[in-house]
Amino acid sequence: MINNIKRLSSNVLFILITVMPAAFAGNVSMLNNLKNTETSQYNTALQHDLSNPNSDSVLSAVVNTTQIIEQIAMSDPVPIMIDQNQPLSLDPSAQPDSSNVPKLDIEQSTHSNTLVNNLTYTEKNRNLAMWNWKATTWNNSPNQFITKIKSKGINQIYLQLFIENQQIEYEEQLINLLDIAFQNGIEIIAVEGAAEMILESGLQNAIERNQIIKQFCQRRINKPCLAGIQYDIEPYLLSDYDQNKDLIWQQWAQAIKKLSESWGGKIEIVVPFWLKDINQSKQIIQYIEPYSLKYIIMVYRTDYELIYDISAKWLSWGDENLHKIVIALENGILSEEFEKYYSYDQTNSEIEEGSNDENSDVNSTDHIVDFTEISFEGKEDELFGMINALTEVFSNWSSFDGFAINGLDVEED
């Protein structure tokens, strides 16, 4: 009965709100599906040079889970030992008791700023976040950058930092950006992520970067700084994922644990919407729970009903487990490799049946959705109309912490 009422009210709201005018367009790439600036398409076979934000992507074969990637040289490296050939233990009894970990007060943690433009909510304000993967969008004119994203209603930025020679690039500009963002009521969260972070050397590299960012924050005591750190590790982009799914997700869970411990607190975690439908999903999610500040769910769909169906399951889970849930939508252009894992219709009956065997998991080709059903592809009027409609509906769940958008146009004019 409750779900029917939610759906009825949401459909009415959707009809009313989506007619509101808006004008936006653009694409921004994601770290795991790095953007080719010439073709405006993500290319998972190209590895971006993180130390140089202006560099072109350089050719690098998709990494196999047994391969080693280049490390950032550190004078005092962090020892990480993972046996790539043995399954990692996910025994809950060997992990911290999540029942003893203080739960965040979901209601009190909601950002208090009033969203502007066409995104205003009557009951209580929700976060509207965006990923930003390019330093060129803000390092020359942080004032213009903040003004532009604020006009879109953004109050949180997931910001990729560039690190070279054990230092954050553009540190002075970053400090300026943090000050301006603070004055405008906008939070900035560092985002890190690459599929290779689950590998031994990749994880060591990630922890070294983690420590550099942490030390930067420690120097900013009582000054505007980063509001936290987020990990967007998408292990299914590794070349041998289809052959080693269980092991790879175990390694992913172990990486989350180690990164949280290195940070000294809970971290934000980006996950695909179908994570709850993989083998050992309960064990994986239970394992990372003590280290998770909030979950950003990549609900990469454009259809109202599909977004609702997928999100409702995660929001209900968030209510039951007192976890904040952010619903992420895509506005960019995806590579075929990335699109592969978001083109299967794992909704409704398939999820209800809980089909997790190899013959009916997320790689089933029985129900393929079109690309236009995955990304809004720059149609920001439709994107924001959808966000408006669903925000009212999703506010019925206390775990709902807002939306995140990948692919907004925030390049300098």
mmCIF file of C-alpha atoms in Angstrom:
data_model
loop_
_atom_site.group_PDB
_atom_site.id
_atom_site.type_symbol
_atom_site.label_atom_id
_atom_site.label_comp_id
_atom_site.label_asym_id
_atom_site.label_seq_id
_atom_site.Cartn_x
_atom_site.Cartn_y
_atom_site.Cartn_z
ATOM 1 C CA MET A 1 0.000 0.000 0.000
ATOM 2 C CA ILE A 2 2.790 2.472 0.963
ATOM 3 C CA ASN A 3 4.759 1.767 -2.190
ATOM 4 C CA ASN A 4 1.617 2.226 -4.316
ATOM 5 C CA ILE A 5 0.944 5.578 -2.667
ATOM 6 C CA LYS A 6 4.576 6.592 -3.198
ATOM 7 C CA ARG A 7 4.400 5.659 -6.845
ATOM 8 C CA LEU A 8 1.046 7.414 -7.420
ATOM 9 C CA SER A 9 2.249 10.625 -5.802
ATOM 10 C CA SER A 10 5.595 10.430 -7.565
ATOM 11 C CA ASN A 11 3.998 10.024 -10.980
ATOM 12 C CA VAL A 12 1.838 13.122 -10.425
ATOM 13 C CA LEU A 13 4.867 15.099 -9.243
ATOM 14 C CA PHE A 14 6.908 13.922 -12.203
ATOM 15 C CA ILE A 15 4.277 15.147 -14.668
ATOM 16 C CA LEU A 16 4.059 18.553 -12.965
ATOM 17 C CA ILE A 17 7.747 19.136 -12.430
ATOM 18 C CA THR A 18 9.291 17.904 -15.648
ATOM 19 C CA VAL A 19 7.578 20.683 -17.590
ATOM 20 C CA MET A 20 9.653 23.241 -15.703
ATOM 21 C CA PRO A 21 12.207 24.866 -18.031
ATOM 22 C CA ALA A 22 15.897 24.380 -17.644
ATOM 23 C CA ALA A 23 18.900 24.678 -19.906
ATOM 24 C CA PHE A 24 22.031 22.775 -19.253
ATOM 25 C CA ALA A 25 24.416 20.595 -21.272
ATOM 26 C CA GLY A 26 27.796 18.933 -21.040
ATOM 27 C CA ASN A 27 30.006 16.039 -20.173
ATOM 28 C CA VAL A 28 32.567 15.327 -17.450
ATOM 29 C CA SER A 29 34.452 12.062 -17.247
ATOM 30 C CA MET A 30 34.747 9.534 -14.399
ATOM 31 C CA LEU A 31 38.156 8.392 -13.153
ATOM 32 C CA ASN A 32 37.533 4.702 -13.816
ATOM 33 C CA ASN A 33 36.148 5.394 -17.294
ATOM 34 C CA LEU A 34 38.573 8.068 -18.285
ATOM 35 C CA LYS A 35 37.482 10.584 -20.865
ATOM 36 C CA ASN A 36 39.067 10.945 -24.257
ATOM 37 C CA THR A 37 38.917 14.709 -24.809
ATOM 38 C CA GLU A 38 38.940 14.396 -28.579
ATOM 39 C CA THR A 39 36.033 11.991 -28.882
ATOM 40 C CA SER A 40 34.177 12.976 -25.671
ATOM 41 C CA GLN A 41 33.860 9.287 -24.912
ATOM 42 C CA TYR A 42 35.155 7.307 -21.976
ATOM 43 C CA ASN A 43 37.870 4.836 -22.848
ATOM 44 C CA THR A 44 38.761 2.263 -20.256
ATOM 45 C CA ALA A 45 41.784 1.189 -22.296
ATOM 46 C CA LEU A 46 43.371 4.597 -21.727
ATOM 47 C CA GLN A 47 45.059 5.359 -18.415
ATOM 48 C CA HIS A 48 45.137 9.057 -17.492
ATOM 49 C CA ASP A 49 48.300 10.491 -15.984
ATOM 50 C CA LEU A 50 47.013 11.548 -12.559
ATOM 51 C CA SER A 51 50.069 13.677 -11.913
ATOM 52 C CA ASN A 52 49.323 15.920 -14.900
ATOM 53 C CA PRO A 53 45.730 17.130 -15.227
ATOM 54 C CA ASN A 54 46.402 18.673 -18.615
ATOM 55 C CA SER A 55 47.998 15.618 -20.154
ATOM 56 C CA ASP A 56 46.425 13.473 -22.803
ATOM 57 C CA SER A 57 45.548 9.929 -21.942
ATOM 58 C CA VAL A 58 48.382 7.504 -22.557
ATOM 59 C CA LEU A 59 47.989 4.031 -23.941
ATOM 60 C CA SER A 60 47.810 1.383 -21.245
ATOM 61 C CA ALA A 61 46.268 -2.049 -21.609
ATOM 62 C CA VAL A 62 43.408 -2.866 -19.263
ATOM 63 C CA VAL A 63 45.053 -4.303 -16.166
ATOM 64 C CA ASN A 64 44.825 -7.952 -15.208
ATOM 65 C CA THR A 65 44.363 -8.618 -11.485
ATOM 66 C CA THR A 66 47.712 -10.406 -11.359
ATOM 67 C CA GLN A 67 49.613 -7.479 -12.856
ATOM 68 C CA ILE A 68 51.485 -4.756 -11.009
ATOM 69 C CA ILE A 69 50.922 -1.069 -11.773
ATOM 70 C CA GLU A 70 53.403 1.749 -11.342
ATOM 71 C CA GLN A 71 53.698 3.079 -7.805
ATOM 72 C CA ILE A 72 54.108 6.633 -6.596
ATOM 73 C CA ALA A 73 57.550 6.833 -5.019
ATOM 74 C CA MET A 74 57.382 7.499 -1.297
ATOM 75 C CA SER A 75 60.188 7.826 1.196
ATOM 76 C CA ASP A 76 58.248 5.766 3.718
ATOM 77 C CA PRO A 77 56.023 3.343 1.785
ATOM 78 C CA VAL A 78 53.068 1.651 3.436
ATOM 79 C CA PRO A 79 53.497 -2.141 3.507
ATOM 80 C CA ILE A 80 50.506 -3.925 1.960
ATOM 81 C CA MET A 81 50.516 -7.685 1.608
ATOM 82 C CA ILE A 82 47.712 -9.368 -0.293
ATOM 83 C CA ASP A 83 47.919 -12.860 -1.691
ATOM 84 C CA GLN A 84 46.419 -12.499 -5.145
ATOM 85 C CA ASN A 85 46.032 -16.259 -5.459
ATOM 86 C CA GLN A 86 44.086 -16.938 -2.275
ATOM 87 C CA PRO A 87 40.520 -15.866 -1.486
ATOM 88 C CA LEU A 88 40.414 -13.219 1.199
ATOM 89 C CA SER A 89 38.507 -13.973 4.365
ATOM 90 C CA LEU A 90 35.137 -12.267 4.651
ATOM 91 C CA ASP A 91 34.240 -13.994 7.881
ATOM 92 C CA PRO A 92 32.122 -11.432 9.764
ATOM 93 C CA SER A 93 33.379 -12.805 13.075
ATOM 94 C CA ALA A 94 36.875 -11.653 12.146
ATOM 95 C CA GLN A 95 35.714 -8.090 11.461
ATOM 96 C CA PRO A 96 34.797 -5.255 13.820
ATOM 97 C CA ASP A 97 31.313 -5.604 15.255
ATOM 98 C CA SER A 98 29.308 -3.059 13.272
ATOM 99 C CA SER A 99 26.687 -2.996 16.010
ATOM 100 C CA ASN A 100 29.259 -1.351 18.280
ATOM 101 C CA VAL A 101 30.225 1.277 15.708
ATOM 102 C CA PRO A 102 28.454 4.588 16.401
ATOM 103 C CA LYS A 103 25.727 5.140 13.810
ATOM 104 C CA LEU A 104 25.463 8.561 12.195
ATOM 105 C CA ASP A 105 22.281 10.476 12.830
ATOM 106 C CA ILE A 106 20.929 10.523 9.305
ATOM 107 C CA GLU A 107 18.484 13.344 9.879
ATOM 108 C CA GLN A 108 21.004 15.692 11.511
ATOM 109 C CA SER A 109 23.686 15.039 8.919
ATOM 110 C CA THR A 110 21.661 16.480 6.034
ATOM 111 C CA HIS A 111 23.265 19.591 4.550
ATOM 112 C CA SER A 112 21.466 22.758 5.660
ATOM 113 C CA ASN A 113 22.029 24.978 2.629
ATOM 114 C CA THR A 114 19.076 26.002 0.493
ATOM 115 C CA LEU A 115 19.384 24.766 -3.068
ATOM 116 C CA VAL A 116 18.914 27.379 -5.752
ATOM 117 C CA ASN A 117 17.723 27.651 -9.338
ATOM 118 C CA ASN A 118 15.100 25.006 -10.137
ATOM 119 C CA LEU A 119 16.006 22.743 -7.219
ATOM 120 C CA THR A 120 14.141 23.797 -4.073
ATOM 121 C CA TYR A 121 12.552 21.363 -1.686
ATOM 122 C CA THR A 122 9.747 22.128 0.709
ATOM 123 C CA GLU A 123 10.188 19.584 3.508
ATOM 124 C CA LYS A 124 13.942 19.472 4.082
ATOM 125 C CA ASN A 125 16.913 20.189 1.905
ATOM 126 C CA ARG A 126 18.857 17.338 0.378
ATOM 127 C CA ASN A 127 22.370 17.275 -0.990
ATOM 128 C CA LEU A 128 22.962 17.638 -4.699
ATOM 129 C CA ALA A 129 26.496 16.547 -5.515
ATOM 130 C CA MET A 130 28.569 16.362 -8.659
ATOM 131 C CA TRP A 131 31.805 14.650 -9.634
ATOM 132 C CA ASN A 132 34.574 16.875 -10.957
ATOM 133 C CA TRP A 133 37.547 15.115 -12.518
ATOM 134 C CA LYS A 134 39.442 18.036 -14.103
ATOM 135 C CA ALA A 135 41.599 20.662 -12.424
ATOM 136 C CA THR A 136 41.143 22.895 -15.465
ATOM 137 C CA THR A 137 37.547 23.544 -14.410
ATOM 138 C CA TRP A 138 38.567 25.374 -11.226
ATOM 139 C CA ASN A 139 42.286 26.108 -10.896
ATOM 140 C CA ASN A 140 42.223 29.238 -13.077
ATOM 141 C CA SER A 141 39.007 30.795 -11.810
ATOM 142 C CA PRO A 142 37.612 29.166 -8.663
ATOM 143 C CA ASN A 143 35.085 31.992 -8.220
ATOM 144 C CA GLN A 144 33.611 31.361 -11.655
ATOM 145 C CA PHE A 145 33.571 27.625 -11.010
ATOM 146 C CA ILE A 146 31.698 27.960 -7.716
ATOM 147 C CA THR A 147 29.260 30.469 -9.201
ATOM 148 C CA LYS A 148 28.504 28.113 -12.073
ATOM 149 C CA ILE A 149 27.880 25.013 -10.009
ATOM 150 C CA LYS A 150 25.899 26.948 -7.416
ATOM 151 C CA SER A 151 23.593 28.144 -10.206
ATOM 152 C CA LYS A 152 22.867 24.475 -10.899
ATOM 153 C CA GLY A 153 21.935 23.849 -7.269
ATOM 154 C CA ILE A 154 25.103 21.922 -6.399
ATOM 155 C CA ASN A 155 26.085 21.974 -2.722
ATOM 156 C CA GLN A 156 28.673 19.162 -2.715
ATOM 157 C CA ILE A 157 31.627 18.538 -5.026
ATOM 158 C CA TYR A 158 33.403 15.202 -5.338
ATOM 159 C CA LEU A 159 36.783 16.586 -6.372
ATOM 160 C CA GLN A 160 39.640 14.628 -7.883
ATOM 161 C CA LEU A 161 43.009 15.860 -6.620
ATOM 162 C CA PHE A 162 46.232 15.577 -8.589
ATOM 163 C CA ILE A 163 49.319 14.416 -6.720
ATOM 164 C CA GLU A 164 52.920 14.562 -7.899
ATOM 165 C CA ASN A 165 56.181 14.178 -5.978
ATOM 166 C CA GLN A 166 54.238 13.449 -2.795
ATOM 167 C CA GLN A 167 52.445 16.790 -2.977
ATOM 168 C CA ILE A 168 49.014 17.949 -4.082
ATOM 169 C CA GLU A 169 49.209 19.884 -7.328
ATOM 170 C CA TYR A 170 47.704 23.387 -7.374
ATOM 171 C CA GLU A 171 47.620 23.464 -3.569
ATOM 172 C CA GLU A 172 47.304 27.249 -3.376
ATOM 173 C CA GLN A 173 44.420 27.212 -5.860
ATOM 174 C CA LEU A 174 42.831 24.340 -3.949
ATOM 175 C CA ILE A 175 42.989 26.321 -0.701
ATOM 176 C CA ASN A 176 41.404 29.277 -2.485
ATOM 177 C CA LEU A 177 38.690 26.989 -3.837
ATOM 178 C CA LEU A 178 38.005 25.569 -0.374
ATOM 179 C CA ASP A 179 37.674 29.074 1.094
ATOM 180 C CA ILE A 180 35.272 30.212 -1.635
ATOM 181 C CA ALA A 181 33.245 27.019 -1.418
ATOM 182 C CA PHE A 182 32.946 27.404 2.351
ATOM 183 C CA GLN A 183 31.714 30.978 1.967
ATOM 184 C CA ASN A 184 29.027 29.683 -0.415
ATOM 185 C CA GLY A 185 27.955 26.756 1.765
ATOM 186 C CA ILE A 186 29.432 24.129 -0.562
ATOM 187 C CA GLU A 187 31.234 21.042 0.731
ATOM 188 C CA ILE A 188 34.175 19.510 -1.112
ATOM 189 C CA ILE A 189 34.937 15.800 -0.732
ATOM 190 C CA ALA A 190 38.106 14.319 -2.219
ATOM 191 C CA VAL A 191 37.362 11.473 -4.615
ATOM 192 C CA GLU A 192 39.834 8.736 -5.444
ATOM 193 C CA GLY A 193 39.263 5.739 -7.621
ATOM 194 C CA ALA A 194 40.663 3.258 -10.115
ATOM 195 C CA ALA A 195 39.972 -0.427 -10.586
ATOM 196 C CA GLU A 196 43.654 -1.158 -9.985
ATOM 197 C CA MET A 197 43.347 -0.043 -6.373
ATOM 198 C CA ILE A 198 42.364 -3.567 -5.385
ATOM 199 C CA LEU A 199 45.735 -4.898 -6.569
ATOM 200 C CA GLU A 200 48.695 -5.054 -4.220
ATOM 201 C CA SER A 201 50.738 -2.231 -5.742
ATOM 202 C CA GLY A 202 47.632 -0.281 -6.689
ATOM 203 C CA LEU A 203 46.398 -0.394 -3.102
ATOM 204 C CA GLN A 204 49.781 0.728 -1.791
ATOM 205 C CA ASN A 205 49.655 3.595 -4.261
ATOM 206 C CA ALA A 206 46.126 4.471 -3.071
ATOM 207 C CA ILE A 207 47.143 4.450 0.590
ATOM 208 C CA GLU A 208 50.103 6.710 -0.118
ATOM 209 C CA ARG A 209 47.777 9.177 -1.835
ATOM 210 C CA ASN A 210 45.330 8.769 1.056
ATOM 211 C CA GLN A 211 48.038 9.826 3.501
ATOM 212 C CA ILE A 212 49.063 12.850 1.439
ATOM 213 C CA ILE A 213 45.456 14.083 1.395
ATOM 214 C CA LYS A 214 45.095 13.353 5.112
ATOM 215 C CA GLN A 215 48.234 15.348 5.910
ATOM 216 C CA PHE A 216 46.907 18.259 3.870
ATOM 217 C CA CYS A 217 43.737 18.227 5.974
ATOM 218 C CA GLN A 218 45.750 18.084 9.186
ATOM 219 C CA ARG A 219 47.482 21.308 8.160
ATOM 220 C CA ARG A 220 44.089 22.961 7.708
ATOM 221 C CA ILE A 221 42.843 22.643 11.286
ATOM 222 C CA ASN A 222 40.223 25.332 12.052
ATOM 223 C CA LYS A 223 40.244 26.361 8.386
ATOM 224 C CA PRO A 224 37.930 25.364 5.517
ATOM 225 C CA CYS A 225 39.052 21.984 4.232
ATOM 226 C CA LEU A 226 37.870 18.777 2.656
ATOM 227 C CA ALA A 227 34.700 17.358 4.181
ATOM 228 C CA GLY A 228 35.905 13.774 3.730
ATOM 229 C CA ILE A 229 37.168 11.279 1.193
ATOM 230 C CA GLN A 230 35.307 9.067 -1.254
ATOM 231 C CA TYR A 231 36.382 5.940 -3.111
ATOM 232 C CA ASP A 232 35.008 5.161 -6.543
ATOM 233 C CA ILE A 233 36.738 1.840 -7.163
ATOM 234 C CA GLU A 234 35.059 -0.116 -9.959
ATOM 235 C CA PRO A 235 36.760 -3.526 -10.015
ATOM 236 C CA TYR A 236 34.532 -4.903 -12.774
ATOM 237 C CA LEU A 237 36.613 -2.839 -15.227
ATOM 238 C CA LEU A 238 39.588 -5.158 -14.718
ATOM 239 C CA SER A 239 40.191 -7.374 -17.733
ATOM 240 C CA ASP A 240 39.706 -10.684 -15.916
ATOM 241 C CA TYR A 241 36.694 -9.667 -13.847
ATOM 242 C CA ASP A 242 34.330 -12.084 -15.571
ATOM 243 C CA GLN A 243 36.639 -14.995 -14.743
ATOM 244 C CA ASN A 244 37.360 -14.020 -11.112
ATOM 245 C CA LYS A 245 34.329 -12.140 -9.839
ATOM 246 C CA ASP A 246 34.231 -13.573 -6.324
ATOM 247 C CA LEU A 247 37.942 -13.039 -5.669
ATOM 248 C CA ILE A 248 37.896 -9.544 -7.142
ATOM 249 C CA TRP A 249 34.998 -8.407 -4.958
ATOM 250 C CA GLN A 250 36.735 -9.867 -1.911
ATOM 251 C CA GLN A 251 39.836 -7.867 -2.790
ATOM 252 C CA TRP A 252 37.659 -4.800 -3.249
ATOM 253 C CA ALA A 253 36.210 -5.227 0.238
ATOM 254 C CA GLN A 254 39.682 -5.629 1.722
ATOM 255 C CA ALA A 255 40.823 -2.462 -0.078
ATOM 256 C CA ILE A 256 37.899 -0.498 1.411
ATOM 257 C CA LYS A 257 38.888 -1.673 4.891
ATOM 258 C CA LYS A 258 42.551 -0.703 4.480
ATOM 259 C CA LEU A 259 41.756 2.691 2.964
ATOM 260 C CA SER A 260 39.364 3.503 5.799
ATOM 261 C CA GLU A 261 41.962 2.471 8.367
ATOM 262 C CA SER A 262 44.587 4.609 6.634
ATOM 263 C CA TRP A 263 42.238 7.591 6.627
ATOM 264 C CA GLY A 264 41.467 7.066 10.303
ATOM 265 C CA GLY A 265 37.710 7.123 9.883
ATOM 266 C CA LYS A 266 34.789 6.128 7.725
ATOM 267 C CA ILE A 267 34.813 6.842 4.006
ATOM 268 C CA GLU A 268 32.217 7.371 1.308
ATOM 269 C CA ILE A 269 31.890 4.411 -1.043
ATOM 270 C CA VAL A 270 30.611 4.421 -4.626
ATOM 271 C CA VAL A 271 28.978 1.166 -5.710
ATOM 272 C CA PRO A 272 27.065 -0.122 -8.753
ATOM 273 C CA PHE A 273 23.331 -0.533 -8.267
ATOM 274 C CA TRP A 274 23.640 -4.272 -8.832
ATOM 275 C CA LEU A 275 26.102 -4.863 -5.969
ATOM 276 C CA LYS A 276 23.328 -6.399 -3.881
ATOM 277 C CA ASP A 277 22.811 -9.046 -6.581
ATOM 278 C CA ILE A 278 26.310 -10.496 -6.891
ATOM 279 C CA ASN A 279 27.502 -13.691 -5.253
ATOM 280 C CA GLN A 280 28.375 -13.178 -1.579
ATOM 281 C CA SER A 281 26.726 -9.748 -1.678
ATOM 282 C CA LYS A 282 25.553 -9.981 1.940
ATOM 283 C CA GLN A 283 29.021 -10.915 3.172
ATOM 284 C CA ILE A 284 30.671 -8.190 1.070
ATOM 285 C CA ILE A 285 28.320 -5.457 2.265
ATOM 286 C CA GLN A 286 28.483 -6.626 5.870
ATOM 287 C CA TYR A 287 32.283 -6.637 5.707
ATOM 288 C CA ILE A 288 32.578 -3.014 4.560
ATOM 289 C CA GLU A 289 29.792 -1.685 6.774
ATOM 290 C CA PRO A 290 32.046 -0.597 9.698
ATOM 291 C CA TYR A 291 34.112 1.509 7.280
ATOM 292 C CA SER A 292 31.305 3.147 5.308
ATOM 293 C CA LEU A 293 30.179 6.715 5.951
ATOM 294 C CA LYS A 294 27.630 6.654 3.155
ATOM 295 C CA TYR A 295 26.899 4.755 -0.033
ATOM 296 C CA ILE A 296 26.698 6.481 -3.407
ATOM 297 C CA ILE A 297 24.669 4.139 -5.609
ATOM 298 C CA MET A 298 25.271 4.405 -9.341
ATOM 299 C CA VAL A 299 21.655 4.028 -10.436
ATOM 300 C CA TYR A 300 22.520 4.691 -14.041
ATOM 301 C CA ARG A 301 19.060 4.746 -15.583
ATOM 302 C CA THR A 302 16.954 7.483 -17.193
ATOM 303 C CA ASP A 303 13.499 5.891 -16.865
ATOM 304 C CA TYR A 304 11.480 7.067 -13.869
ATOM 305 C CA GLU A 305 10.149 3.636 -12.938
ATOM 306 C CA LEU A 306 13.555 1.944 -13.220
ATOM 307 C CA ILE A 307 15.268 4.593 -11.117
ATOM 308 C CA TYR A 308 12.514 4.304 -8.528
ATOM 309 C CA ASP A 309 12.571 0.488 -8.415
ATOM 310 C CA ILE A 310 16.340 0.269 -8.020
ATOM 311 C CA SER A 311 16.630 3.144 -5.571
ATOM 312 C CA ALA A 312 13.730 1.996 -3.376
ATOM 313 C CA LYS A 313 15.547 -1.242 -2.556
ATOM 314 C CA TRP A 314 18.715 0.577 -1.515
ATOM 315 C CA LEU A 315 16.837 3.257 0.423
ATOM 316 C CA SER A 316 14.853 0.623 2.300
ATOM 317 C CA TRP A 317 18.095 -1.155 3.120
ATOM 318 C CA GLY A 318 19.556 2.165 4.268
ATOM 319 C CA ASP A 319 16.593 2.766 6.580
ATOM 320 C CA GLU A 320 16.937 -0.704 8.087
ATOM 321 C CA ASN A 321 20.685 -0.346 8.649
ATOM 322 C CA LEU A 322 20.909 3.393 9.427
ATOM 323 C CA HIS A 323 23.100 4.198 6.440
ATOM 324 C CA LYS A 324 22.908 7.290 4.284
ATOM 325 C CA ILE A 325 22.196 6.625 0.605
ATOM 326 C CA VAL A 326 22.960 8.929 -2.315
ATOM 327 C CA ILE A 327 21.411 8.162 -5.699
ATOM 328 C CA ALA A 328 23.809 8.834 -8.587
ATOM 329 C CA LEU A 329 22.701 9.527 -12.154
ATOM 330 C CA GLU A 330 24.800 9.692 -15.323
ATOM 331 C CA ASN A 331 24.833 12.628 -17.730
ATOM 332 C CA GLY A 332 27.918 11.768 -19.776
ATOM 333 C CA ILE A 333 28.879 9.427 -22.588
ATOM 334 C CA LEU A 334 30.138 5.989 -21.582
ATOM 335 C CA SER A 335 32.580 3.656 -23.246
ATOM 336 C CA GLU A 336 31.368 0.276 -24.403
ATOM 337 C CA GLU A 337 33.417 -1.380 -21.647
ATOM 338 C CA PHE A 338 31.753 0.635 -18.876
ATOM 339 C CA GLU A 339 28.330 0.533 -20.498
ATOM 340 C CA LYS A 340 28.548 -3.272 -20.567
ATOM 341 C CA TYR A 341 28.000 -3.511 -16.817
ATOM 342 C CA TYR A 342 25.130 -1.040 -16.740
ATOM 343 C CA SER A 343 23.160 -2.293 -19.745
ATOM 344 C CA TYR A 344 21.624 -5.356 -18.106
ATOM 345 C CA ASP A 345 18.124 -4.992 -16.753
ATOM 346 C CA GLN A 346 18.647 -6.265 -13.206
ATOM 347 C CA THR A 347 15.394 -4.867 -11.898
ATOM 348 C CA ASN A 348 11.948 -5.995 -10.892
ATOM 349 C CA SER A 349 11.488 -9.759 -11.270
ATOM 350 C CA GLU A 350 15.164 -10.654 -11.702
ATOM 351 C CA ILE A 351 16.176 -8.916 -8.497
ATOM 352 C CA GLU A 352 13.077 -10.142 -6.687
ATOM 353 C CA GLU A 353 14.076 -13.709 -7.557
ATOM 354 C CA GLY A 354 17.588 -13.069 -6.255
ATOM 355 C CA SER A 355 19.210 -14.857 -9.169
ATOM 356 C CA ASN A 356 22.915 -14.895 -8.398
ATOM 357 C CA ASP A 357 24.264 -17.930 -10.229
ATOM 358 C CA GLU A 358 26.571 -17.598 -13.195
ATOM 359 C CA ASN A 359 23.738 -18.203 -15.626
ATOM 360 C CA SER A 360 21.591 -15.305 -14.447
ATOM 361 C CA ASP A 361 23.803 -12.628 -12.912
ATOM 362 C CA VAL A 362 24.472 -9.119 -14.121
ATOM 363 C CA ASN A 363 26.169 -10.469 -17.230
ATOM 364 C CA SER A 364 22.993 -12.080 -18.498
ATOM 365 C CA THR A 365 22.227 -10.891 -22.011
ATOM 366 C CA ASP A 366 18.507 -11.597 -21.749
ATOM 367 C CA HIS A 367 17.517 -8.014 -20.945
ATOM 368 C CA ILE A 368 19.725 -5.371 -22.546
ATOM 369 C CA VAL A 369 18.793 -1.719 -22.151
ATOM 370 C CA ASP A 370 19.638 0.959 -24.686
ATOM 371 C CA PHE A 371 22.339 3.553 -23.967
ATOM 372 C CA THR A 372 19.684 6.252 -23.739
ATOM 373 C CA GLU A 373 18.257 4.359 -20.760
ATOM 374 C CA ILE A 374 21.613 4.600 -18.935
ATOM 375 C CA SER A 375 22.676 8.230 -19.416
ATOM 376 C CA PHE A 376 20.832 11.520 -19.882
ATOM 377 C CA GLU A 377 23.712 12.365 -22.235
ATOM 378 C CA GLY A 378 23.760 16.110 -21.664
ATOM 379 C CA LYS A 379 19.985 16.585 -21.533
ATOM 380 C CA GLU A 380 20.168 18.457 -18.262
ATOM 381 C CA ASP A 381 16.609 19.755 -18.423
ATOM 382 C CA GLU A 382 15.356 16.168 -18.294
ATOM 383 C CA LEU A 383 17.953 15.240 -15.690
ATOM 384 C CA PHE A 384 16.992 18.015 -13.279
ATOM 385 C CA GLY A 385 13.297 17.407 -13.878
ATOM 386 C CA MET A 386 13.812 13.791 -12.858
ATOM 387 C CA ILE A 387 15.773 14.820 -9.780
ATOM 388 C CA ASN A 388 13.045 17.235 -8.726
ATOM 389 C CA ALA A 389 10.323 14.624 -9.067
ATOM 390 C CA LEU A 390 12.202 11.846 -7.296
ATOM 391 C CA THR A 391 13.555 14.011 -4.485
ATOM 392 C CA GLU A 392 10.039 14.562 -3.186
ATOM 393 C CA VAL A 393 9.311 10.843 -3.334
ATOM 394 C CA PHE A 394 12.621 9.613 -1.925
ATOM 395 C CA SER A 395 12.290 11.983 1.032
ATOM 396 C CA ASN A 396 9.898 9.397 2.493
ATOM 397 C CA TRP A 397 13.024 7.372 3.316
ATOM 398 C CA SER A 398 15.120 8.784 6.155
ATOM 399 C CA SER A 399 18.262 7.269 4.607
ATOM 400 C CA PHE A 400 17.923 9.394 1.470
ATOM 401 C CA ASP A 401 20.789 11.900 1.379
ATOM 402 C CA GLY A 402 20.261 13.374 -2.063
ATOM 403 C CA PHE A 403 21.513 12.911 -5.608
ATOM 404 C CA ALA A 404 24.926 12.895 -7.255
ATOM 405 C CA ILE A 405 25.484 13.675 -10.911
ATOM 406 C CA ASN A 406 28.305 12.634 -13.191
ATOM 407 C CA GLY A 407 28.791 14.534 -16.424
ATOM 408 C CA LEU A 408 27.707 18.111 -15.711
ATOM 409 C CA ASP A 409 29.169 20.832 -17.910
ATOM 410 C CA VAL A 410 31.336 22.963 -15.626
ATOM 411 C CA GLU A 411 34.095 23.941 -18.059
ATOM 412 C CA GLU A 412 35.136 27.580 -18.051
ATOM 413 C CA ASP A 413 33.263 29.706 -20.582
#
